[in-house]
Short mmCIF file of C-alpha atoms in Angstrom, two decimals:
data_model
loop_
_atom_site.label_atom_id
_atom_site.label_comp_id
_atom_site.label_asym_id
_atom_site.label_seq_id
_atom_site.Cartn_x
_atom_site.Cartn_y
_atom_site.Cartn_z
CA MET A 29 244.56 -41.49 153.42
CA ARG A 30 243.89 -44.92 151.91
CA PRO A 31 244.59 -46.79 155.20
CA LEU A 32 242.12 -44.50 156.99
CA ARG A 33 239.44 -45.14 154.36
CA SER A 34 240.10 -48.87 154.66
CA LEU A 35 239.76 -48.70 158.42
CA ARG A 36 236.46 -46.88 158.09
CA ALA A 37 235.23 -49.47 155.62
CA LEU A 38 236.25 -52.23 158.00
CA ARG A 39 234.34 -50.57 160.81
CA VAL A 40 231.25 -50.33 158.63
CA LEU A 41 231.49 -54.01 157.78
CA LEU A 42 232.08 -55.11 161.36
CA SER A 43 229.61 -52.83 163.18
CA PRO A 44 226.53 -55.09 162.73
CA LEU A 45 228.52 -58.09 163.98
CA LEU A 46 229.83 -56.17 166.98
CA ALA A 47 226.33 -54.95 167.83
CA ALA A 48 224.99 -58.51 167.68
CA LEU A 49 227.81 -59.76 169.89
CA ALA A 50 227.18 -56.99 172.40
CA ALA A 51 223.49 -57.89 172.58
CA LEU A 52 224.35 -61.56 173.08
CA VAL A 53 226.73 -60.76 175.93
CA LEU A 54 224.13 -58.50 177.49
CA LEU A 55 221.54 -61.27 177.61
CA VAL A 56 223.28 -64.57 178.00
CA GLY A 57 226.73 -63.70 179.29
CA PRO A 58 227.93 -64.25 182.85
CA ALA A 59 225.99 -62.56 185.61
CA CYS A 60 228.52 -59.75 185.93
CA VAL A 61 226.13 -57.07 187.12
CA PRO A 62 228.01 -55.20 189.87
CA VAL A 63 226.58 -56.04 193.27
CA GLY A 64 227.45 -55.22 196.84
CA ARG A 65 225.85 -54.58 200.18
CA GLY A 66 227.38 -51.18 200.68
CA VAL A 67 224.84 -49.40 198.49
CA GLY A 68 223.24 -47.31 201.24
CA GLY A 69 220.02 -45.36 200.95
CA PRO A 70 216.43 -46.62 200.82
CA PRO A 71 215.70 -49.94 199.09
CA GLY A 72 212.70 -48.61 197.19
CA ALA A 73 208.99 -49.03 197.63
CA PHE A 74 207.56 -52.45 198.45
CA GLY A 75 204.21 -54.07 198.98
CA ALA A 76 202.35 -57.27 198.23
CA TYR A 77 199.53 -58.56 196.13
CA VAL A 78 196.96 -59.45 198.79
CA GLY A 79 193.78 -59.37 196.70
CA TYR A 80 192.34 -57.19 193.96
CA ASP A 81 189.18 -55.92 195.65
CA GLY A 82 188.24 -53.90 198.72
CA ALA A 83 189.26 -56.77 200.99
CA GLY A 84 192.72 -56.61 199.43
CA VAL A 85 192.96 -52.94 200.27
CA ARG A 86 192.10 -53.69 203.89
CA ARG A 87 194.71 -56.47 204.02
CA ILE A 88 197.48 -53.94 203.35
CA ALA A 89 196.90 -52.62 206.87
CA GLY A 90 197.22 -56.15 208.25
CA LEU A 91 200.49 -56.68 206.42
CA ASP A 92 201.71 -53.36 207.78
CA GLY A 93 200.92 -54.44 211.34
CA TRP A 94 202.65 -57.80 210.87
CA LEU A 95 205.83 -56.18 209.59
CA GLY A 96 206.15 -53.71 212.44
CA THR A 97 208.56 -50.92 211.53
CA ALA A 98 208.53 -51.53 207.76
CA THR A 99 205.67 -49.90 205.89
CA PRO A 100 204.31 -51.26 202.59
CA ARG A 101 203.75 -48.35 200.23
CA VAL A 102 202.69 -50.20 197.07
CA GLY A 103 199.20 -51.43 196.30
CA HIS A 104 198.96 -54.00 193.52
CA ALA A 105 195.79 -55.09 191.73
CA TYR A 106 194.72 -56.78 188.50
CA LEU A 107 191.94 -55.99 186.06
CA PRO A 108 189.87 -59.05 185.11
CA GLY A 109 190.52 -60.04 181.52
CA ASP A 110 187.33 -61.99 180.88
CA ARG A 111 185.58 -59.26 178.86
CA TRP A 112 186.30 -55.77 177.61
CA SER A 113 184.07 -53.96 180.11
CA ASN A 114 186.22 -55.29 182.94
CA ILE A 115 189.45 -54.36 181.16
CA GLU A 116 187.99 -50.85 180.99
CA GLY A 117 187.85 -50.92 184.80
CA ALA A 118 184.12 -51.44 185.26
CA PRO A 119 184.40 -53.40 188.56
CA GLY A 120 184.03 -51.01 191.46
CA TYR A 121 187.18 -52.04 193.31
CA LEU A 122 189.37 -49.47 191.53
CA GLU A 123 187.62 -46.88 193.67
CA HIS A 124 188.93 -48.59 196.82
CA TRP A 125 192.49 -48.57 195.52
CA ALA A 126 192.24 -44.94 194.42
CA ARG A 127 191.15 -43.89 197.90
CA TRP A 128 194.00 -45.87 199.44
CA ARG A 129 196.54 -44.33 197.06
CA LYS A 130 195.41 -40.76 197.77
CA GLN A 131 195.61 -41.11 201.54
CA ARG A 132 199.43 -40.73 201.44
CA ALA A 133 201.59 -38.94 198.90
CA ASP A 134 204.34 -41.58 199.01
CA ARG A 135 202.09 -44.46 197.98
CA MET A 136 202.14 -46.14 194.58
CA PHE A 137 199.35 -47.95 192.76
CA VAL A 138 200.34 -50.76 190.37
CA LEU A 139 197.67 -52.17 188.06
CA ASN A 140 198.04 -55.17 185.75
CA VAL A 141 196.15 -54.52 182.51
CA PRO A 142 195.28 -57.34 180.07
CA MET A 143 195.66 -56.49 176.39
CA LEU A 144 192.85 -58.78 175.22
CA GLU A 145 189.65 -60.26 176.61
CA ARG A 146 189.38 -64.01 177.31
CA THR A 147 192.81 -63.56 178.89
CA GLU A 148 193.11 -67.03 180.41
CA GLU A 149 190.95 -69.12 178.07
CA HIS A 150 193.91 -70.74 176.27
CA VAL A 151 192.77 -69.75 172.81
CA SER A 152 194.74 -70.90 169.77
CA ASP A 153 197.76 -69.16 168.33
CA ALA A 154 195.75 -68.37 165.21
CA VAL A 155 193.14 -66.51 167.27
CA VAL A 156 195.82 -64.69 169.26
CA ARG A 157 197.56 -63.64 166.04
CA GLU A 158 194.37 -62.19 164.59
CA GLU A 159 193.47 -60.43 167.85
CA LEU A 160 196.91 -58.83 168.11
CA ARG A 161 196.63 -57.57 164.55
CA LYS A 162 193.22 -56.11 165.28
CA GLY A 163 194.68 -54.32 168.27
CA ALA A 164 197.58 -53.03 166.22
CA ARG A 165 195.08 -51.62 163.68
CA GLY A 166 193.28 -49.72 166.41
CA ASP A 167 190.15 -51.85 166.78
CA TYR A 168 190.44 -51.80 170.58
CA ASP A 169 191.56 -48.21 171.15
CA ASP A 170 188.28 -47.19 172.79
CA HIS A 171 188.66 -49.74 175.59
CA PHE A 172 192.01 -48.35 176.69
CA ARG A 173 190.84 -44.78 176.27
CA ALA A 174 187.96 -45.63 178.62
CA LEU A 175 190.35 -47.13 181.16
CA ALA A 176 192.61 -44.08 181.07
CA ARG A 177 189.67 -41.75 181.57
CA ARG A 178 188.44 -43.84 184.49
CA LEU A 179 191.83 -43.77 186.23
CA VAL A 180 192.14 -40.02 185.72
CA ALA A 181 188.62 -39.45 187.06
CA LEU A 182 189.46 -41.53 190.15
CA GLY A 183 192.52 -39.39 190.83
CA VAL A 184 195.23 -41.93 190.00
CA PRO A 185 196.77 -40.63 186.74
CA ASP A 186 200.19 -41.65 188.08
CA ALA A 187 199.42 -45.37 188.23
CA VAL A 188 202.04 -47.87 187.09
CA LEU A 189 200.36 -49.96 184.39
CA VAL A 190 201.72 -53.47 183.84
CA VAL A 191 200.33 -54.05 180.37
CA GLY A 192 200.28 -57.56 178.85
CA TRP A 193 202.46 -59.15 181.53
CA GLU A 194 204.32 -62.45 181.02
CA MET A 195 203.94 -62.05 177.28
CA ASN A 196 206.90 -64.38 176.68
CA GLY A 197 204.96 -67.39 177.98
CA ILE A 198 201.88 -69.32 176.86
CA THR A 199 199.47 -68.69 179.76
CA TYR A 200 197.69 -65.58 178.51
CA THR A 201 195.80 -64.62 175.39
CA HIS A 202 197.93 -61.47 175.25
CA ARG A 203 201.05 -63.56 174.64
CA CYS A 204 203.62 -62.29 172.17
CA GLY A 205 204.82 -65.49 170.49
CA PRO A 206 202.23 -65.87 167.69
CA ASP A 207 203.15 -62.45 166.21
CA PRO A 208 205.83 -60.38 168.00
CA GLY A 209 205.61 -57.59 165.44
CA ALA A 210 201.87 -57.14 165.89
CA TRP A 211 202.28 -57.42 169.67
CA LYS A 212 204.77 -54.56 169.73
CA ARG A 213 202.64 -52.36 167.47
CA TYR A 214 199.61 -53.05 169.64
CA TRP A 215 201.50 -52.20 172.84
CA ALA A 216 202.68 -48.91 171.29
CA ARG A 217 199.13 -48.09 170.26
CA ILE A 218 197.80 -48.74 173.78
CA VAL A 219 200.44 -46.44 175.25
CA ASP A 220 199.76 -43.66 172.74
CA VAL A 221 196.00 -43.87 173.32
CA MET A 222 196.25 -43.79 177.10
CA ARG A 223 198.86 -41.02 177.12
CA SER A 224 196.63 -38.88 174.92
CA VAL A 225 193.82 -38.76 177.49
CA ASN A 226 193.49 -35.39 179.22
CA GLY A 227 195.10 -35.73 182.63
CA GLY A 228 197.34 -38.57 181.52
CA ARG A 229 200.17 -36.06 181.36
CA SER A 230 201.19 -33.68 184.14
CA VAL A 231 200.03 -30.13 183.56
CA ASP A 232 203.23 -28.48 184.78
CA SER A 233 205.92 -30.44 182.95
CA GLY A 234 204.12 -32.05 180.03
CA ARG A 235 205.57 -35.45 180.97
CA GLN A 236 203.35 -38.49 181.09
CA ARG A 237 202.05 -39.52 184.46
CA PHE A 238 200.95 -43.04 183.67
CA ARG A 239 204.01 -45.25 183.77
CA PHE A 240 203.94 -48.21 181.41
CA GLU A 241 205.75 -51.33 182.54
CA PHE A 242 206.99 -54.12 180.27
CA THR A 243 207.07 -57.27 182.41
CA PRO A 244 208.05 -60.71 181.11
CA SER A 245 208.45 -63.80 183.25
CA ARG A 246 212.00 -64.72 184.27
CA GLY A 247 213.95 -66.81 181.78
CA ARG A 248 213.39 -67.55 178.14
CA ASP A 249 209.98 -69.25 178.46
CA ALA A 250 208.23 -69.75 175.08
CA VAL A 251 210.06 -66.90 173.31
CA PRO A 252 212.92 -64.60 174.32
CA TRP A 253 211.27 -61.63 176.00
CA THR A 254 213.63 -59.24 174.20
CA ALA A 255 211.84 -60.14 170.95
CA CYS A 256 208.70 -58.52 172.40
CA TYR A 257 210.23 -55.26 173.65
CA PRO A 258 208.26 -52.42 171.98
CA GLY A 259 210.94 -49.74 172.24
CA ASP A 260 212.15 -47.19 174.75
CA ARG A 261 209.63 -44.56 173.66
CA TYR A 262 206.78 -46.76 174.88
CA VAL A 263 208.29 -48.24 178.05
CA ASP A 264 208.91 -46.47 181.37
CA VAL A 265 209.78 -49.47 183.57
CA VAL A 266 211.24 -52.88 182.76
CA GLY A 267 209.73 -55.36 185.18
CA MET A 268 210.10 -59.08 185.73
CA ASP A 269 207.89 -61.74 187.33
CA ALA A 270 210.33 -64.01 189.13
CA TYR A 271 209.09 -67.02 191.12
CA ASP A 272 211.26 -69.71 192.74
CA GLN A 273 211.12 -72.24 189.92
CA PRO A 274 211.77 -74.69 188.34
CA HIS A 275 212.33 -77.38 190.94
CA GLY A 276 215.96 -77.68 191.96
CA MET A 277 217.14 -74.40 190.46
CA SER A 278 219.20 -72.39 192.95
CA PHE A 279 218.89 -68.66 193.34
CA ALA A 280 222.36 -68.23 191.83
CA GLU A 281 221.17 -70.09 188.74
CA GLN A 282 218.09 -67.89 188.54
CA VAL A 283 220.41 -64.89 188.47
CA ALA A 284 222.75 -66.27 185.81
CA GLU A 285 220.38 -68.11 183.44
CA PRO A 286 219.77 -66.69 179.96
CA TYR A 287 217.09 -63.98 180.20
CA GLY A 288 217.26 -64.29 183.99
CA LEU A 289 217.62 -61.76 186.80
CA ALA A 290 221.05 -60.45 185.80
CA ALA A 291 220.12 -60.18 182.12
CA HIS A 292 217.02 -58.23 183.17
CA VAL A 293 219.04 -55.68 185.13
CA ARG A 294 221.59 -55.33 182.34
CA PHE A 295 218.86 -54.85 179.74
CA ALA A 296 217.07 -52.20 181.78
CA ARG A 297 220.31 -50.38 182.47
CA ALA A 298 221.25 -50.40 178.77
CA HIS A 299 217.87 -48.84 177.95
CA GLY A 300 217.94 -46.30 180.78
CA LYS A 301 214.91 -47.76 182.58
CA PRO A 302 214.30 -48.64 186.24
CA VAL A 303 213.57 -52.25 187.12
CA ALA A 304 210.59 -53.56 189.07
CA TYR A 305 209.27 -56.90 190.33
CA PRO A 306 205.45 -56.92 190.37
CA GLU A 307 205.24 -60.69 190.99
CA TRP A 308 207.71 -62.79 192.92
CA GLY A 309 207.62 -65.42 195.60
CA LEU A 310 208.15 -69.05 196.57
CA TYR A 311 206.93 -71.86 194.36
CA ARG A 312 208.42 -75.14 193.14
CA ASN A 313 211.08 -75.40 195.86
CA GLY A 314 208.73 -75.00 198.82
CA ASP A 315 209.69 -73.09 201.95
CA ASN A 316 213.06 -71.86 200.70
CA PRO A 317 214.77 -69.25 202.92
CA GLU A 318 217.82 -69.25 200.62
CA TYR A 319 215.66 -67.95 197.78
CA MET A 320 214.00 -65.42 200.07
CA ARG A 321 217.35 -64.05 201.27
CA GLY A 322 218.61 -63.99 197.70
CA MET A 323 215.68 -61.98 196.37
CA LEU A 324 215.66 -59.48 199.22
CA THR A 325 219.40 -58.93 198.89
CA TRP A 326 218.96 -58.56 195.12
CA PHE A 327 216.39 -55.83 195.69
CA ALA A 328 218.63 -54.02 198.16
CA GLU A 329 221.52 -54.10 195.70
CA HIS A 330 219.63 -53.17 192.53
CA ARG A 331 217.12 -50.69 193.97
CA PRO A 332 213.95 -51.43 191.96
CA LEU A 333 211.28 -48.82 191.55
CA TYR A 334 209.14 -51.21 193.59
CA GLN A 335 208.64 -54.89 194.38
CA THR A 336 205.45 -56.71 195.39
CA ILE A 337 205.46 -60.31 196.57
CA SER A 338 202.47 -62.49 195.67
CA ASP A 339 201.28 -63.06 199.21
CA TYR A 340 199.11 -66.15 199.02
CA CYS A 341 199.93 -69.87 199.04
CA PRO A 342 202.17 -71.28 197.72
CA HIS A 343 204.09 -68.05 197.06
CA GLY A 344 203.57 -65.89 200.11
CA VAL A 345 204.85 -65.15 203.58
CA TRP A 346 202.26 -63.35 205.70
CA ARG A 347 199.16 -65.15 204.41
CA CYS A 348 200.71 -68.57 203.79
CA PRO A 349 201.46 -70.70 206.88
CA ASP A 350 203.23 -73.28 204.68
CA ASN A 351 206.38 -71.12 204.51
CA PRO A 352 207.40 -70.32 208.12
CA ARG A 353 211.19 -70.17 207.55
CA SER A 354 210.94 -67.95 204.50
CA SER A 355 208.33 -65.85 206.27
CA ALA A 356 210.77 -65.20 209.13
CA VAL A 357 213.48 -64.16 206.68
CA TYR A 358 211.12 -61.78 204.87
CA ARG A 359 209.89 -60.16 208.05
CA ASN A 360 213.33 -59.85 209.64
CA GLN A 361 215.04 -58.41 206.57
CA LEU A 362 212.33 -55.87 205.82
CA ALA A 363 211.77 -54.76 209.39
CA GLY A 364 215.28 -55.24 210.76
CA PRO A 365 218.78 -53.86 210.11
CA PRO A 366 220.33 -53.35 206.63
CA PRO A 367 219.71 -54.07 203.84
CA TYR A 368 216.19 -53.02 204.82
CA GLY A 369 216.91 -51.05 207.97
#
């Protein structure tokens, strides 16, 4: 029996090292996610960000007409993050999106939700750290409770909520880097508060109806986005914002880079979550049909819950005349034969 006890002891000693190695391979190893065109079935819901207000809702119909046989089913909007009343959903445009969503059962409403006011004012890390800790203590619970009640009252308790997006960067006040621990506790608190609102869970099954999406930007950025992940209990969808950047980086490199597209899919799969792409589009490499074909094929192969291109210049296809070649690829692949037939 001594050899068996020794083997068990060895396993105990090695298990933390093996777990760390597995995590490293998951994130920065080769892009070995299985791919292939013969996946069959629908590619998932798609749409575009074409404006946050009533005019944006009306533009969805224009995009639909431009695409022909393909039908956008996802509406994507953002809450202003300038002050708390707007994060609560005070602007009247949520009513427009709620009406649009309820017109067809197969539609999906995606809403980006800032975690803190002054979202784009480039406040200091010290201020961000203190604000995150306040949120983690519950100081801002009432704002998210108000938002949840507003969405339920409007008839969209099944909205996908992209909370604190691109937290791994430095653009937003709700960034994670100054205090990842507080950021994760704050995220969990927001989810618990919004799930607790009457109507935030389905009456028949008891399962939540709001879906909470954790969405970093592609790549490492300021901090590894895995350091900000708040845990499977509080995340329903693992998203990624993935623009064609930096300059000179090929689509294949965007797939294979550390914390890139392949690492994102592997991470979501390991945690049993669907992937999504709320923001994507052209950027630093101009009108780039190679990137466009790469992303659309990626979606067809990995079947995201949804994907919404940022359809304005310099990122877009329908509303940006600067990208005619990529626009043709987008339209042909969505409206034509497989992978989007």
